[in-house]
Amino acid sequence: MNAEELSPSDHRVIGRQMEIFATDPQIGSGLPLWRPAGAVIRHELEQFARELAVRTGCQEVYSPVLAKRELYERSGHWAKFSEDMFPPLDVGGDQADGDQLVLRPANCPHHALIYAAEQHSYRDLPVRYNELAPMFRAERSGVLSGLSRVRQINLDDTHVFCRSDQVADEVSLALNGILHAFDVLGIKINYLRLSRRDAGDGYLGSDQQWRHAEDQLRAALAAGAVEQSELEIHEAVGEAAFYGPKIDVQVSDTRGHEESLATVQLDFNQPERFGLAYVAADRTRQPVIMIHRGVLGAMERMVAFLLELHDGRLPLWLAPVQIVLLPVHLGSDDQVRGVAERLRRRGIRVRIDVDGSLGRRIRASRVRRDALIGVIGQTEIDQDQLAIDDPRSGRRVRMGVDAVAELVAASISSRAHEVAWPERFDGQDLAPTG
């Protein structure tokens, strides 16, 4: 699709206006370059994902993006997904000890080997590993699209290894995290879908395993934040993966198309293939249940979704530029730089724009979706104030620099969508500036 045919609300249009990402034929399709503004958004989301992982008891791990082809043959990925994987890299040429290395299509085999690196008692479980990990898909050029469909996927990926009696609690914990994160990000959930197997025979595991697993998922859907949210629960027979049932978090994009933006997936396959087990109270080895979950999922897809959902006007804490300073008089550089430094010391991302007329700079700021516009004229310099225009809330106020810094920093720290401007400041009503 040509740029002229794209909707103004398409993330590729918004991404260009906000300077989020770029593409270059020298690198190739589906391999976006994150520009500084995009890197800020991604960094904030990754930090949020890490905090959520820690809050849910995860341990952070790192694993290589390459592995021998044999690993993915053992995991089953090679047999099922080799057409979507990049071809093996021959290392060592024709030598007998040469290796065939493959860019990973998933992170779970690596995490399975981390779990297998030591023996685990039933008392050790659950074990939760989280990694913000790149993985690779050899997508065809015709299906690639901006950030929403790419060849390198940077995934917020968690794998939980637990006993069968712990599944309901672990799934409930995962869903609580997803509901909290989506609320912070302003994402509305349509419903939760329990994806079950059908009567076919192409599924791994016994009938008893499946009945128990599906019952555990139903129990998780009737507890915790899900119960309090009063979200609708739908059951979809035949939508389960061959290796276990799952819960999909269903949302709609700005075009009204429904999609799964987060999934909690049970897995009988990887533990069996890798012999993953724990030592039970009776000293026998018992297989673990593996749960795949991620709160934010792929960074690329999440950023694309959020750009379209908010038309680029992201929640304040995610905005690449949280305050842009526009001096009225271009001879006031020292004073404006001083204000910028005071704001930056409070952890606020600041940009100074002096290029062109004031009207032109305001228009450019709105196109970039800078969160707050701070105009500094002689009155503001004399009174140590900022004239703030807040496009998200529609408020226009004049306040002292330190008061603005305190309010904005507090809103960022709490990951608020916008600044909670007071109705009065210093005993006076905060009348609009213009």
XYZ file of C-alpha atoms in Angstrom:
434
model
C 0.000 0.000 0.000
C 1.373 3.409 -0.994
C 1.784 6.116 1.654
C -0.921 8.163 -0.117
C -3.444 5.343 0.427
C -2.832 4.931 4.162
C -5.390 6.154 6.668
C -4.236 9.118 8.791
C -4.774 6.846 11.813
C -2.450 4.135 10.468
C 0.568 3.669 12.735
C 2.880 3.997 9.729
C 1.608 7.536 9.110
C 1.670 8.438 12.808
C 5.091 6.841 13.192
C 6.482 9.018 10.420
C 4.951 12.193 11.893
C 6.279 11.380 15.365
C 9.663 10.174 14.047
C 9.166 6.771 15.728
C 10.813 4.447 13.222
C 12.317 4.319 9.764
C 12.920 1.662 7.133
C 15.722 1.365 4.615
C 16.058 -1.016 1.654
C 19.718 -1.539 2.543
C 18.556 -3.289 5.724
C 15.495 -4.962 4.235
C 11.761 -5.198 4.705
C 10.361 -6.028 8.111
C 13.446 -4.748 9.926
C 12.517 -1.293 11.258
C 15.051 1.148 12.637
C 13.936 2.568 15.982
C 14.592 6.314 15.938
C 15.234 8.142 19.243
C 11.543 8.921 19.838
C 10.584 5.299 19.197
C 13.418 4.048 21.376
C 12.001 6.104 24.271
C 8.580 4.455 23.918
C 10.084 0.997 23.639
C 12.387 1.565 26.619
C 9.479 2.722 28.788
C 7.383 -0.293 27.795
C 10.282 -2.665 28.453
C 10.856 -1.101 31.863
C 7.147 -1.466 32.627
C 7.265 -5.118 31.533
C 10.283 -5.782 33.769
C 8.562 -4.199 36.764
C 5.453 -6.306 36.187
C 7.593 -9.437 35.866
C 9.342 -8.719 39.175
C 5.993 -8.042 40.868
C 4.776 -11.478 39.775
C 7.849 -13.295 41.071
C 9.768 -13.730 37.822
C 13.508 -14.162 37.566
C 15.171 -12.419 34.625
C 17.260 -14.558 32.286
C 19.204 -14.053 29.067
C 19.652 -16.554 26.262
C 21.328 -16.497 22.827
C 19.383 -15.678 19.677
C 21.086 -18.581 17.885
C 21.041 -22.299 18.588
C 21.831 -25.512 16.803
C 19.182 -26.802 14.445
C 18.946 -29.889 16.669
C 17.412 -27.807 19.469
C 14.437 -26.823 17.322
C 14.122 -30.351 15.994
C 13.818 -31.528 19.582
C 11.337 -28.792 20.510
C 9.185 -29.517 17.455
C 9.544 -26.050 15.946
C 11.566 -27.299 12.975
C 8.949 -29.864 11.948
C 6.023 -27.458 12.277
C 7.465 -24.027 11.469
C 10.645 -24.496 9.396
C 9.063 -22.630 6.463
C 8.667 -19.593 8.729
C 12.242 -19.824 10.039
C 15.403 -18.394 8.534
C 17.597 -21.055 6.903
C 20.418 -22.569 8.970
C 23.825 -20.916 9.002
C 26.632 -23.366 8.308
C 29.491 -22.745 10.712
C 32.579 -24.832 10.040
C 31.920 -25.505 6.375
C 32.354 -29.125 5.341
C 34.142 -30.087 8.529
C 32.695 -33.046 10.382
C 32.337 -30.982 13.533
C 30.629 -28.072 11.763
C 27.384 -26.738 13.221
C 24.154 -25.590 11.661
C 22.955 -22.596 13.649
C 19.435 -21.200 13.402
C 17.964 -17.845 14.420
C 15.398 -18.761 17.025
C 11.688 -18.645 16.143
C 10.718 -18.845 19.834
C 12.298 -18.513 23.262
C 10.685 -21.458 25.047
C 13.312 -24.089 24.127
C 16.029 -21.879 25.620
C 14.070 -21.363 28.833
C 13.386 -25.096 29.003
C 17.141 -25.715 28.992
C 17.670 -23.103 31.718
C 15.117 -24.949 33.852
C 16.809 -28.278 33.056
C 20.213 -26.947 34.131
C 19.442 -27.872 37.751
C 17.262 -30.286 39.684
C 14.045 -28.892 41.160
C 12.062 -30.039 44.177
C 8.295 -29.685 44.457
C 9.059 -27.033 47.085
C 10.925 -24.932 44.473
C 7.920 -24.569 42.206
C 6.682 -22.490 40.585
C 9.773 -21.284 38.729
C 9.169 -18.235 36.520
C 11.651 -16.991 33.897
C 11.206 -13.684 32.062
C 13.227 -12.361 29.153
C 12.789 -9.400 26.833
C 14.059 -11.451 23.960
C 14.460 -11.063 20.199
C 13.128 -13.851 17.986
C 12.907 -14.163 14.238
C 10.329 -15.089 11.613
C 11.054 -15.352 7.885
C 7.872 -13.499 6.940
C 7.188 -13.024 3.231
C 7.564 -9.468 1.948
C 3.893 -9.223 1.020
C 2.664 -9.562 4.613
C 5.153 -7.191 6.269
C 3.666 -3.964 7.618
C 5.422 -1.203 9.561
C 5.818 -2.331 13.160
C 2.800 -4.634 13.246
C 4.342 -7.406 11.096
C 8.130 -7.679 11.205
C 10.939 -10.213 10.860
C 12.619 -9.536 14.198
C 10.207 -9.593 17.138
C 11.289 -8.296 20.544
C 9.083 -10.182 22.952
C 8.140 -9.740 26.606
C 8.214 -13.472 27.253
C 7.646 -15.409 30.479
C 7.694 -19.160 31.001
C 6.396 -20.677 34.213
C 7.244 -24.210 35.329
C 4.789 -25.479 37.935
C 2.926 -28.448 39.367
C -0.504 -29.301 37.984
C -2.161 -28.141 41.220
C -0.557 -24.684 40.807
C -1.895 -23.951 37.327
C -5.024 -22.031 38.381
C -3.098 -19.702 40.694
C -0.390 -19.078 38.092
C -2.881 -18.333 35.337
C -4.806 -16.021 37.676
C -1.549 -14.211 38.514
C -0.792 -13.791 34.813
C -4.271 -12.468 34.028
C -4.110 -10.019 36.940
C -0.902 -8.596 35.456
C -2.386 -8.312 31.973
C -5.540 -6.566 33.205
C -3.467 -4.103 35.237
C -1.116 -3.358 32.339
C -3.925 -2.847 29.834
C -5.658 -0.471 32.242
C -2.462 1.585 32.584
C -2.075 1.648 28.795
C -5.712 2.590 28.172
C -6.523 -0.632 26.299
C -10.128 -1.815 26.493
C -10.582 -5.592 26.639
C -13.590 -6.986 24.754
C -13.669 -10.372 26.462
C -11.517 -13.310 27.535
C -11.584 -16.470 25.441
C -10.939 -19.965 26.790
C -9.611 -21.861 23.779
C -10.305 -25.592 24.159
C -9.602 -28.677 22.109
C -12.227 -30.351 19.949
C -12.963 -34.068 19.529
C -10.067 -34.588 17.127
C -7.034 -36.723 17.882
C -4.276 -34.285 16.935
C -3.615 -33.162 20.501
C -0.778 -34.047 22.835
C -1.658 -35.331 26.301
C -4.316 -37.554 27.833
C -8.030 -36.807 28.121
C -7.554 -36.526 31.876
C -4.749 -33.969 31.443
C -6.913 -31.840 29.171
C -9.968 -31.976 31.422
C -7.861 -31.012 34.434
C -6.096 -28.216 32.524
C -9.333 -26.731 31.189
C -10.890 -26.894 34.659
C -7.858 -25.058 36.066
C -8.228 -22.321 33.456
C -11.920 -21.951 34.275
C -11.011 -21.616 37.954
C -8.513 -18.856 37.094
C -11.175 -17.037 35.079
C -13.472 -17.044 38.113
C -10.929 -15.521 40.503
C -8.881 -12.407 41.234
C -8.971 -9.367 38.991
C -10.904 -11.223 36.295
C -13.810 -11.871 38.651
C -13.818 -8.229 39.774
C -13.611 -6.927 36.200
C -16.884 -8.630 35.198
C -15.424 -9.283 31.745
C -17.324 -11.708 29.564
C -15.825 -15.189 29.233
C -16.272 -17.038 25.944
C -15.312 -20.655 25.291
C -14.041 -21.580 21.829
C -13.894 -25.300 21.035
C -11.177 -26.223 18.552
C -9.114 -23.055 19.107
C -6.586 -24.667 21.482
C -3.024 -25.300 20.387
C -2.168 -28.973 19.905
C -0.029 -28.880 23.057
C -2.506 -27.333 25.515
C -5.497 -25.040 26.152
C -5.089 -21.276 26.470
C -6.769 -18.027 27.436
C -6.742 -15.255 24.831
C -7.286 -11.601 25.708
C -9.442 -10.220 22.893
C -9.386 -6.549 21.878
C -10.427 -4.517 18.841
C -8.187 -2.216 16.837
C -9.271 1.179 15.531
C -10.704 -0.463 12.386
C -12.956 -2.689 14.484
C -10.932 -5.826 13.755
C -10.725 -8.236 16.675
C -7.365 -9.696 17.689
C -5.661 -11.491 20.576
C -3.291 -9.005 22.188
C -2.166 -11.292 25.030
C -2.297 -15.033 25.671
C -1.759 -17.374 28.605
C -0.922 -20.784 27.134
C -0.561 -24.163 28.841
C 2.008 -26.504 27.311
C 2.273 -30.293 27.696
C 4.651 -30.537 24.717
C 7.904 -28.850 25.770
C 8.131 -30.565 29.193
C 7.708 -33.948 27.498
C 10.203 -33.248 24.720
C 12.841 -31.922 27.121
C 12.102 -34.267 30.013
C 11.329 -31.390 32.377
C 10.397 -32.641 35.820
C 10.546 -32.018 39.554
C 11.168 -34.283 42.528
C 7.854 -34.873 44.320
C 7.356 -35.354 48.065
C 7.522 -39.129 47.565
C 10.897 -38.668 45.766
C 9.516 -39.672 42.374
C 10.127 -37.546 39.282
C 6.954 -35.867 38.050
C 6.515 -33.835 34.847
C 6.044 -30.082 35.192
C 3.413 -28.014 33.442
C 4.823 -25.174 31.341
C 2.885 -21.916 30.985
C 3.721 -19.384 28.282
C 2.686 -15.842 29.101
C 3.644 -12.285 28.330
C 1.987 -9.123 29.553
C 2.948 -6.762 26.733
C 3.921 -9.301 24.087
C 5.870 -8.071 21.067
C 7.176 -4.532 21.511
C 6.704 -3.758 17.820
C 3.093 -4.880 17.728
C 2.248 -3.170 21.023
C 3.736 0.164 19.903
C 1.826 -0.033 16.605
C -1.406 -0.805 18.477
C -0.918 2.036 20.986
C -0.048 4.594 18.298
C -3.307 3.848 16.504
C -5.382 3.516 19.679
C -4.305 6.936 20.975
C -3.770 8.562 17.548
C -0.180 9.100 18.663
C -1.154 11.087 21.748
C 0.257 8.517 24.133
C -0.157 8.536 27.906
C 2.180 11.142 29.408
C 4.695 8.625 30.791
C 5.144 7.070 27.326
C 5.378 10.310 25.340
C 8.812 10.746 23.718
C 8.686 14.496 24.439
C 6.845 15.298 27.646
C 7.332 19.076 27.462
C 8.462 21.078 24.461
C 9.684 24.585 25.304
C 8.954 27.299 22.755
C 10.629 30.642 23.488
C 8.776 33.649 22.086
C 11.957 35.722 21.875
C 14.921 33.904 20.404
C 17.323 35.987 22.481
C 16.290 34.194 25.679
C 18.328 31.038 25.080
C 20.095 30.991 28.446
C 16.872 31.358 30.435
C 15.095 28.656 28.394
C 18.015 26.249 28.761
C 17.914 26.874 32.505
C 14.206 25.974 32.625
C 14.871 22.835 30.575
C 17.614 21.742 32.966
C 15.329 22.186 35.987
C 12.650 20.052 34.320
C 15.143 17.357 33.278
C 16.419 17.093 36.840
C 12.884 15.952 37.749
C 13.057 13.165 35.153
C 10.995 14.989 32.511
C 11.878 14.574 28.826
C 12.250 18.077 27.379
C 12.821 19.446 23.899
C 13.632 23.058 23.009
C 12.408 24.234 19.601
C 13.626 27.583 18.254
C 13.319 26.939 14.517
C 10.780 29.172 12.749
C 7.881 31.329 13.868
C 6.050 30.559 17.105
C 2.925 29.509 15.199
C 4.926 27.162 13.006
C 6.635 25.615 16.022
C 3.301 25.059 17.787
C 1.907 23.333 14.683
C 5.020 21.142 14.395
C 4.718 20.192 18.059
C 1.115 19.120 17.573
C 2.066 16.982 14.573
C 4.810 15.326 16.670
C 2.258 14.801 19.487
C 4.505 16.374 22.130
C 2.629 15.836 25.400
C 2.787 19.418 26.718
C 3.634 22.692 25.004
C 5.361 25.277 27.182
C 5.533 28.804 25.783
C 8.091 31.132 27.374
C 7.704 34.845 26.749
C 9.103 37.786 28.674
C 6.280 37.585 31.257
C 7.116 33.931 31.957
C 10.823 34.728 32.249
C 10.188 37.636 34.629
C 7.810 35.601 36.830
C 9.609 32.225 36.517
C 6.531 30.637 34.970
C 5.446 28.481 32.061
C 2.386 28.984 29.874
C 1.323 25.380 29.343
C -0.933 24.053 26.584
C -2.065 20.474 27.294
C -3.561 19.099 24.040
C -4.683 15.823 25.651
C -6.877 17.419 28.340
C -7.567 20.669 26.513
C -6.307 22.702 29.493
C -4.209 25.857 29.071
C -2.665 27.146 32.281
C 0.116 29.411 33.537
C 2.073 28.181 36.570
C 5.461 28.485 38.194
C 8.208 26.331 36.681
C 8.773 24.335 39.874
C 5.033 23.725 40.321
C 4.764 22.459 36.734
C 7.791 20.233 37.279
C 6.301 18.754 40.452
C 2.906 18.024 38.883
C 4.342 16.560 35.686
C 6.957 14.455 37.495
C 4.294 13.046 39.829
C 2.059 12.157 36.875
C 4.951 10.418 35.105
C 5.933 8.503 38.237
C 2.385 7.183 38.685
C 2.099 6.382 34.956
C -0.953 8.603 34.668
C -2.463 9.211 31.250
C -2.327 12.987 31.719
C -1.453 15.687 34.231
C -4.026 16.311 36.961
C -3.968 20.106 36.775
C -5.455 21.842 39.846
C -8.294 24.308 39.462
C -6.407 26.886 41.537
C -2.737 27.732 41.985
C -1.210 30.114 44.524
C -4.664 31.214 45.640
C -5.796 32.121 42.133
C -8.002 30.397 39.575
C -5.990 28.831 36.760
C -7.587 30.702 33.910
C -6.761 29.678 30.317
C -3.716 31.481 28.945
C -5.337 32.289 25.664
